[in-house]
Amino acid sequence: MSLKDPEIRPRLLAWYDAHRRDLPWRSAPGEAADPYRVWLSEVMLQQTRVETVRPYFERWLQRFPTVDALAAAPLDDVLKAWEGLGYYSRARNFHRAVGLVHQQHGGRVPGDPEAFRALPGVGRYTAGAVMSIAFGREEPVVDGNVRRVFARVVDDADPADELLWSMASALVRGPRPGDVNQSVMELGATVCVPRNPRCGDCPVREFCGAFAAGTQNERPARKKAKPLPHEDTAVPVIERDGRVLLVRRPVTARLGGMWAFPAVIRADGESVSAAAERAGREALGIEIRAGAPVCVVEHTFTHVRATYHAVRCSLVEGDPRALLYDEVAWVRWERVPGYALPVAQRRIAALAAESTLFNGAPAP
Ligand code: SF4
C-alpha cells in the first residue's frame, strides 16, 4: 500500500470539502487565507488542542489584529495574552519573528520559504503549513496526525521521519497544496484518531495497509513514556505592606519573560523553610524569615514534573535585587492578576491572596 495511487489526492480533497471543520483561522473555500492568521493558528496549535486554542485565537486577533499591531506591543502584553496556553517560548519567538517581519518585510509575512524559515521559532512543520495554506506553495507538512495516517496507510509501526517527509512531499504536489495538507491533518484529527479509528468513514480506506491487515490500533506503535525527572521547589511568598514580591524570569529560562514568585530547588534533606530563606539570599540578596505554609501545587511540564511548596515569608533585611532574574517588583495583591503568570504560579497567587484576605490583609 502507498500514497502513490493517483486516486488518493482527489479523494482526500473531496472528503475535505465535505467534512472540514469550520475553524476561526480557516478561510472560506476559495478565499485567500490571511498569512498572519494562519501562522498564529499554527503556533498556537502546537502541543495544544483546537478547542483550547479557539478562544485564545479570537481574543488575540481583537488585541493584535495585524503584524504591525503585534510588533508594536510590549512583550509583557503578549505574554499576558498567551497566559494559560503554556509553552511560552512560542509566544516569545512569535513576537520576535513578527517584529522582524515588521522591520524587514514591511509588515507582510514573506511568502518565500527560505525567508520565512529564517524567522525565529519557524521550523519545518510551521513553514510547510504557512507556505502551503497561505501561499499555495507545494511545501509538505508532517505533524502527529499526518504521522499516524501515513503509518497506517503504509502499515509501518515506526516509520522514519525522512520517509514521512518524502511521502508528504510527494502528496502535496499538484493543485490545492494547502487543502491537501489540511485534509490529511483533518483526517488524523477527526477520523484516523489514535484509538479505534473510524475506518468506515475514511476516504482512503481502500489504499490503507493497516485497514487491510487489521493493525490500525498498533500503527504507529506507542512509545513508552519515560518517567519525568522531578523538581521539588520552595517558593517564598514574600509580603511587605500589602504587596507581594514578584520576579520576572530570565528570557532564556523555562517560562522566560513570565512573572512568578521567586523559587529555588530544594537540596536533599533541606526543609521548605530553609530552602525558601536560601532563595531570598541567593536569588534576591535579602534576608527573609519563613512562616506558615501556603499550599503545595503540582505541575507537569514537557520534560519535568514540578512540586511547588509555597511558604509565606517576611522581609528581615535588605532590598531585593534581581540577582537571578530579569526584574523584581513589589505588587499589590489586587494587581497580581494583571501580570503574566504561568498556570501553577497563578494557582499559588490565588491561594496566597485568599489566605491573606482571610487572615486580614495589612493596610496598603
Ligand atoms: S482506513 Fe482507518 S486506519 Fe486507514 S487511514 Fe483510514 S481511518 Fe486511518
Coordinates of C-alpha atoms and ligand atoms in Angstrom, one line a residue:
M1 CA 0.0 0.0 0.0
S2 CA 1.2 3.5 -0.6
L3 CA 0.1 7.1 -1.2
K4 CA 1.2 7.0 -4.8
D5 CA -2.2 6.0 -6.2
P6 CA -3.4 9.0 -8.3
E7 CA -6.9 8.5 -6.8
I8 CA -5.8 9.4 -3.3
R9 CA -5.4 13.1 -3.8
P10 CA -8.8 13.7 -5.3
R11 CA -10.4 11.5 -2.6
L12 CA -8.8 13.5 0.2
L13 CA -9.8 16.8 -1.4
A14 CA -13.4 15.8 -1.9
W15 CA -13.6 14.4 1.6
Y16 CA -12.1 17.7 3.0
D17 CA -14.5 19.8 1.1
A18 CA -17.4 17.9 2.5
H19 CA -16.2 17.4 6.1
R20 CA -13.7 20.2 7.0
R21 CA -14.4 21.8 10.4
D22 CA -15.3 25.4 10.4
L23 CA -12.4 26.9 12.4
P24 CA -11.8 30.6 13.0
W25 CA -8.4 30.6 11.3
R26 CA -9.6 28.8 8.2
S27 CA -10.7 31.0 5.2
A28 CA -13.9 30.1 3.4
P29 CA -13.4 27.7 0.4
G30 CA -12.0 29.6 -2.5
E31 CA -11.0 32.6 -0.4
A32 CA -7.3 33.5 0.1
A33 CA -6.0 32.8 3.6
D34 CA -4.5 35.6 5.7
P35 CA -0.9 34.5 6.4
Y36 CA -0.8 36.2 9.8
R37 CA -3.9 34.3 11.0
V38 CA -2.6 31.0 9.5
W39 CA 0.8 31.5 11.2
L40 CA -0.7 32.4 14.5
S41 CA -3.0 29.4 14.5
E42 CA -0.2 27.1 13.7
V43 CA 1.9 28.5 16.5
M44 CA -1.0 28.2 19.0
L45 CA -1.9 24.7 17.9
Q46 CA 1.5 23.2 18.6
Q47 CA 1.0 20.8 21.5
T48 CA -2.4 22.4 22.2
R49 CA -6.0 21.2 21.4
V50 CA -8.2 23.0 18.9
E51 CA -10.9 23.7 21.5
T52 CA -8.3 25.3 23.9
V53 CA -6.9 27.5 21.1
R54 CA -10.2 28.8 19.7
P55 CA -11.0 31.5 22.4
Y56 CA -7.3 32.5 22.6
F57 CA -7.1 32.9 18.9
E58 CA -10.2 35.1 18.8
R59 CA -9.1 37.3 21.8
W60 CA -5.6 37.6 20.3
L61 CA -6.9 39.0 17.0
Q62 CA -9.0 41.5 18.7
R63 CA -6.0 42.7 20.7
F64 CA -3.3 42.3 18.0
P65 CA -5.2 42.3 14.7
T66 CA -2.2 42.7 12.4
V67 CA 1.5 42.0 12.2
D68 CA 2.2 45.7 12.8
A69 CA -0.1 45.8 15.9
L70 CA 1.7 42.8 17.4
A71 CA 5.1 44.1 16.6
A72 CA 4.3 47.3 18.4
A73 CA 3.1 45.5 21.6
P74 CA 5.4 45.1 24.6
L75 CA 6.4 41.5 25.4
D76 CA 4.6 41.7 28.8
D77 CA 1.2 42.3 27.0
V78 CA 2.0 39.4 24.6
L79 CA 2.8 37.0 27.4
K80 CA -0.3 38.1 29.3
A81 CA -2.5 37.4 26.2
W82 CA -0.8 33.9 26.0
E83 CA -1.2 33.2 29.7
G84 CA -2.6 29.7 30.2
L85 CA -1.7 28.4 26.8
G86 CA 1.7 27.1 28.0
Y87 CA 5.0 26.6 26.1
Y88 CA 5.7 30.3 26.4
S89 CA 8.7 30.2 24.1
R90 CA 6.2 30.0 21.3
A91 CA 4.8 33.4 22.2
R92 CA 8.3 35.0 22.7
N93 CA 9.5 33.6 19.3
F94 CA 6.4 34.6 17.5
H95 CA 6.6 38.2 18.9
R96 CA 10.3 38.4 17.8
A97 CA 9.6 36.9 14.4
V98 CA 6.7 39.3 13.8
G99 CA 8.9 42.2 14.9
L100 CA 11.3 41.1 12.1
V101 CA 8.5 40.9 9.6
H102 CA 7.5 44.4 10.5
Q103 CA 11.1 45.7 10.2
Q104 CA 12.5 43.7 7.3
H105 CA 9.4 42.8 5.2
G106 CA 7.2 45.9 5.5
G107 CA 4.7 44.1 7.8
R108 CA 4.0 41.4 5.1
V109 CA 4.6 37.8 6.0
P110 CA 7.2 36.6 3.5
G111 CA 5.9 34.0 1.0
D112 CA 9.4 32.8 0.2
P113 CA 10.0 29.6 2.1
E114 CA 13.7 30.4 2.8
A115 CA 12.9 33.9 4.1
F116 CA 10.1 32.5 6.3
R117 CA 12.2 29.6 7.7
A118 CA 14.9 32.2 8.7
L119 CA 12.5 33.7 11.3
P120 CA 12.8 32.7 15.0
G121 CA 10.7 29.7 16.0
V122 CA 9.8 28.7 12.5
G123 CA 10.6 25.0 12.0
R124 CA 9.9 22.7 9.1
Y125 CA 6.3 22.0 10.1
T126 CA 5.3 25.6 10.6
A127 CA 7.0 26.6 7.3
G128 CA 5.2 23.9 5.4
A129 CA 1.8 24.7 6.9
V130 CA 2.0 28.5 6.4
M131 CA 3.6 28.3 2.9
S132 CA 1.1 25.8 1.6
I133 CA -2.1 27.1 3.3
A134 CA -1.5 30.8 3.0
F135 CA 0.6 31.0 -0.2
G136 CA -0.4 27.9 -2.1
R137 CA 3.1 26.5 -2.2
E138 CA 3.8 22.8 -2.6
E139 CA 5.5 22.5 0.7
P140 CA 4.9 19.4 2.8
V141 CA 3.8 19.1 6.5
V142 CA 4.3 16.2 9.0
D143 CA 2.7 16.6 12.4
G144 CA 1.4 13.9 14.8
N145 CA -1.8 13.5 12.8
V146 CA 0.0 13.1 9.5
R147 CA 2.4 10.7 11.0
R148 CA -0.4 8.5 12.3
V149 CA -2.4 8.5 9.0
F150 CA 0.8 7.7 6.9
A151 CA 2.0 5.0 9.3
R152 CA -1.4 3.3 9.0
V153 CA -1.6 3.6 5.2
V154 CA 1.8 2.0 4.8
D155 CA 1.2 -0.3 7.8
D156 CA 4.5 0.6 9.4
A157 CA 4.8 0.6 13.2
D158 CA 7.7 3.1 13.4
P159 CA 8.2 5.0 10.1
A160 CA 11.3 7.0 9.8
D161 CA 11.0 10.8 9.7
E162 CA 12.6 11.1 6.3
L163 CA 10.1 8.5 4.9
L164 CA 7.2 10.5 6.3
W165 CA 8.5 13.8 4.9
S166 CA 9.2 12.3 1.5
M167 CA 5.6 10.9 1.5
A168 CA 4.3 14.3 2.4
S169 CA 6.4 15.9 -0.3
A170 CA 5.0 13.6 -3.0
L171 CA 1.4 14.0 -1.8
V172 CA 1.5 17.8 -1.7
R173 CA 2.5 18.2 -5.4
G174 CA -0.5 19.3 -7.5
P175 CA -3.5 21.6 -7.2
R176 CA -4.6 23.0 -3.9
P177 CA -1.5 22.0 -1.8
G178 CA -2.7 23.8 1.3
D179 CA -6.0 21.9 1.3
V180 CA -4.3 18.6 0.6
N181 CA -2.1 19.1 3.7
Q182 CA -5.1 20.2 5.8
S183 CA -7.1 17.2 4.6
V184 CA -4.5 14.7 6.0
M185 CA -4.2 16.6 9.3
E186 CA -8.0 16.8 9.5
L187 CA -8.4 13.1 8.7
G188 CA -6.0 12.3 11.6
A189 CA -7.8 14.7 13.9
T190 CA -11.3 13.5 13.3
V191 CA -11.4 10.0 11.7
C192 CA -8.0 8.4 11.8
V193 CA -7.8 9.0 15.6
P194 CA -5.3 7.3 17.9
R195 CA -7.6 4.7 19.3
N196 CA -10.3 2.9 17.3
P197 CA -10.2 5.0 14.1
R198 CA -13.5 5.3 12.2
C199 CA -12.3 3.5 9.1
G200 CA -15.9 3.2 7.8
D201 CA -15.9 6.9 7.2
C202 CA -12.4 7.1 5.7
P203 CA -11.9 8.3 2.1
V204 CA -8.6 6.3 1.8
R205 CA -9.7 3.1 3.3
E206 CA -9.1 1.0 0.2
F207 CA -5.5 2.2 0.0
C208 CA -4.8 1.6 3.7
G209 CA -2.4 -1.2 4.6
A210 CA -3.3 -1.2 8.3
F211 CA -7.0 -1.4 7.5
A212 CA -6.4 -4.4 5.2
A213 CA -4.2 -6.1 7.9
G214 CA -6.5 -5.2 10.8
T215 CA -3.5 -3.5 12.6
Q216 CA -4.9 0.0 12.9
N217 CA -4.6 0.2 16.6
E218 CA -1.0 -0.9 16.6
R219 CA 0.1 1.7 14.0
P220 CA 2.1 3.6 14.8
A221 CA 3.5 1.8 17.8
R222 CA 3.1 3.7 21.0
K223 CA 6.4 4.8 22.5
K224 CA 6.8 4.0 26.2
A225 CA 6.8 7.3 28.1
K226 CA 9.9 7.7 30.3
P227 CA 9.2 8.8 33.8
L228 CA 9.9 12.5 34.0
P229 CA 12.5 13.9 36.4
H230 CA 11.1 15.6 39.5
E231 CA 11.9 19.1 40.8
D232 CA 10.9 19.8 44.4
T233 CA 10.8 23.6 44.7
A234 CA 10.4 26.0 47.6
V235 CA 8.5 29.2 46.7
P236 CA 8.8 32.1 49.2
V237 CA 5.7 34.3 49.1
I238 CA 7.3 37.5 50.5
E239 CA 5.0 40.2 51.7
R240 CA 5.5 43.8 52.7
D241 CA 2.9 46.5 53.4
G242 CA 0.1 44.7 51.4
R243 CA 2.4 44.0 48.5
V244 CA 4.0 40.7 47.4
L245 CA 7.3 40.3 45.7
L246 CA 7.2 39.0 42.1
V247 CA 10.1 38.3 39.8
R248 CA 10.5 38.3 36.0
R249 CA 12.1 35.1 34.9
P250 CA 15.1 35.4 32.5
V251 CA 14.1 35.3 28.9
T252 CA 16.3 32.3 28.2
A253 CA 14.9 30.2 31.1
R254 CA 11.9 27.9 31.2
L255 CA 8.8 30.2 31.3
G256 CA 11.2 33.0 30.3
G257 CA 9.8 36.5 30.4
M258 CA 6.9 35.5 32.6
W259 CA 6.3 36.8 36.1
A260 CA 6.5 34.4 39.0
F261 CA 7.2 34.0 42.7
P262 CA 10.9 33.5 43.4
A263 CA 11.8 29.8 43.7
V264 CA 14.6 27.5 44.4
I265 CA 15.0 23.7 44.0
R266 CA 15.4 22.1 47.4
A267 CA 18.6 20.3 48.2
D268 CA 18.4 16.7 49.5
G269 CA 17.1 16.8 53.1
E270 CA 16.6 20.6 53.0
S271 CA 13.4 21.8 54.6
V272 CA 11.0 24.1 52.7
S273 CA 11.6 26.9 55.1
A274 CA 15.4 26.6 54.8
A275 CA 15.2 26.5 51.1
A276 CA 12.9 29.5 50.9
E277 CA 15.2 31.5 53.1
R278 CA 18.1 30.5 50.9
A279 CA 16.2 31.7 47.8
G280 CA 16.0 35.1 49.5
R281 CA 19.8 35.2 49.9
E282 CA 20.9 33.6 46.6
A283 CA 18.3 35.0 44.2
L284 CA 17.4 38.3 45.7
G285 CA 20.2 39.3 48.1
I286 CA 17.8 39.7 51.1
E287 CA 17.2 38.0 54.5
I288 CA 13.7 36.6 54.8
R289 CA 12.0 34.5 57.5
A290 CA 9.8 31.7 56.5
G291 CA 6.4 31.4 58.3
A292 CA 3.3 29.4 57.6
P293 CA 2.9 27.2 54.5
V294 CA 0.5 28.5 51.9
C295 CA -0.1 25.5 49.6
V296 CA 1.5 22.7 47.6
V297 CA 0.9 22.8 43.8
E298 CA 1.9 20.1 41.3
H299 CA 2.6 20.9 37.7
T300 CA 3.8 18.8 34.8
F301 CA 5.9 20.4 32.0
T302 CA 7.1 18.6 28.9
H303 CA 10.4 17.5 30.4
V304 CA 9.9 17.8 34.1
R305 CA 7.3 17.3 36.9
A306 CA 7.4 20.1 39.5
T307 CA 6.1 20.3 43.0
Y308 CA 5.9 23.8 44.4
H309 CA 5.9 24.3 48.2
A310 CA 4.7 27.9 48.7
V311 CA 5.5 29.4 52.1
R312 CA 4.7 32.8 53.4
C313 CA 7.8 34.8 54.3
S314 CA 8.6 38.2 55.9
L315 CA 11.4 40.5 54.9
V316 CA 14.0 40.8 57.6
E317 CA 16.7 42.8 55.9
G318 CA 17.7 44.3 52.6
D319 CA 16.2 45.5 49.3
P320 CA 15.5 42.7 46.8
R321 CA 17.7 42.7 43.7
A322 CA 17.2 40.7 40.6
L323 CA 20.4 38.6 41.0
L324 CA 19.0 35.6 39.2
Y325 CA 16.1 37.2 37.5
D326 CA 15.5 40.0 34.9
E327 CA 13.4 42.2 37.2
V328 CA 11.8 42.3 40.7
A329 CA 8.6 44.2 41.7
W330 CA 6.5 44.7 44.8
V331 CA 3.0 44.3 43.6
R332 CA -0.3 44.9 45.4
W333 CA -2.2 41.7 45.7
E334 CA -5.2 43.1 43.7
R335 CA -2.8 44.0 40.8
V336 CA -1.2 40.5 40.7
P337 CA -3.9 39.1 38.2
G338 CA -2.8 41.8 35.7
Y339 CA 0.7 40.2 35.5
A340 CA 1.5 37.4 33.1
L341 CA 1.9 34.4 35.4
P342 CA 2.2 30.7 34.4
V343 CA -0.7 28.4 35.5
A344 CA 1.0 27.0 38.6
Q345 CA 2.0 30.4 39.8
R346 CA -1.5 31.8 39.3
R347 CA -2.8 29.0 41.5
I348 CA -0.2 29.8 44.2
A349 CA -1.1 33.5 43.9
A350 CA -4.9 32.8 44.2
L351 CA -4.4 30.6 47.3
A352 CA -2.0 33.0 48.9
A353 CA -4.2 36.0 48.2
E354 CA -7.2 34.2 49.6
S355 CA -5.4 33.3 52.9
T356 CA -4.0 36.9 53.1
L357 CA -7.6 38.3 52.9
F358 CA -8.9 35.6 55.3
N359 CA -6.2 36.5 57.9
G360 CA -6.7 40.2 57.4
A361 CA -4.5 41.9 54.7
P362 CA -2.1 44.5 56.0
A363 CA -3.2 48.1 55.2
P364 CA -1.9 49.2 51.8
Ligands
SF4_1 S1 -8.7 3.2 6.9 FE1 -8.7 3.6 9.0 S2 -6.6 3.3 9.7 FE2 -6.5 3.6 7.5 S3 -6.2 5.8 7.2 FE3 -8.4 5.4 7.2 S4 -9.1 5.8 9.3 FE4 -6.9 5.5 9.3

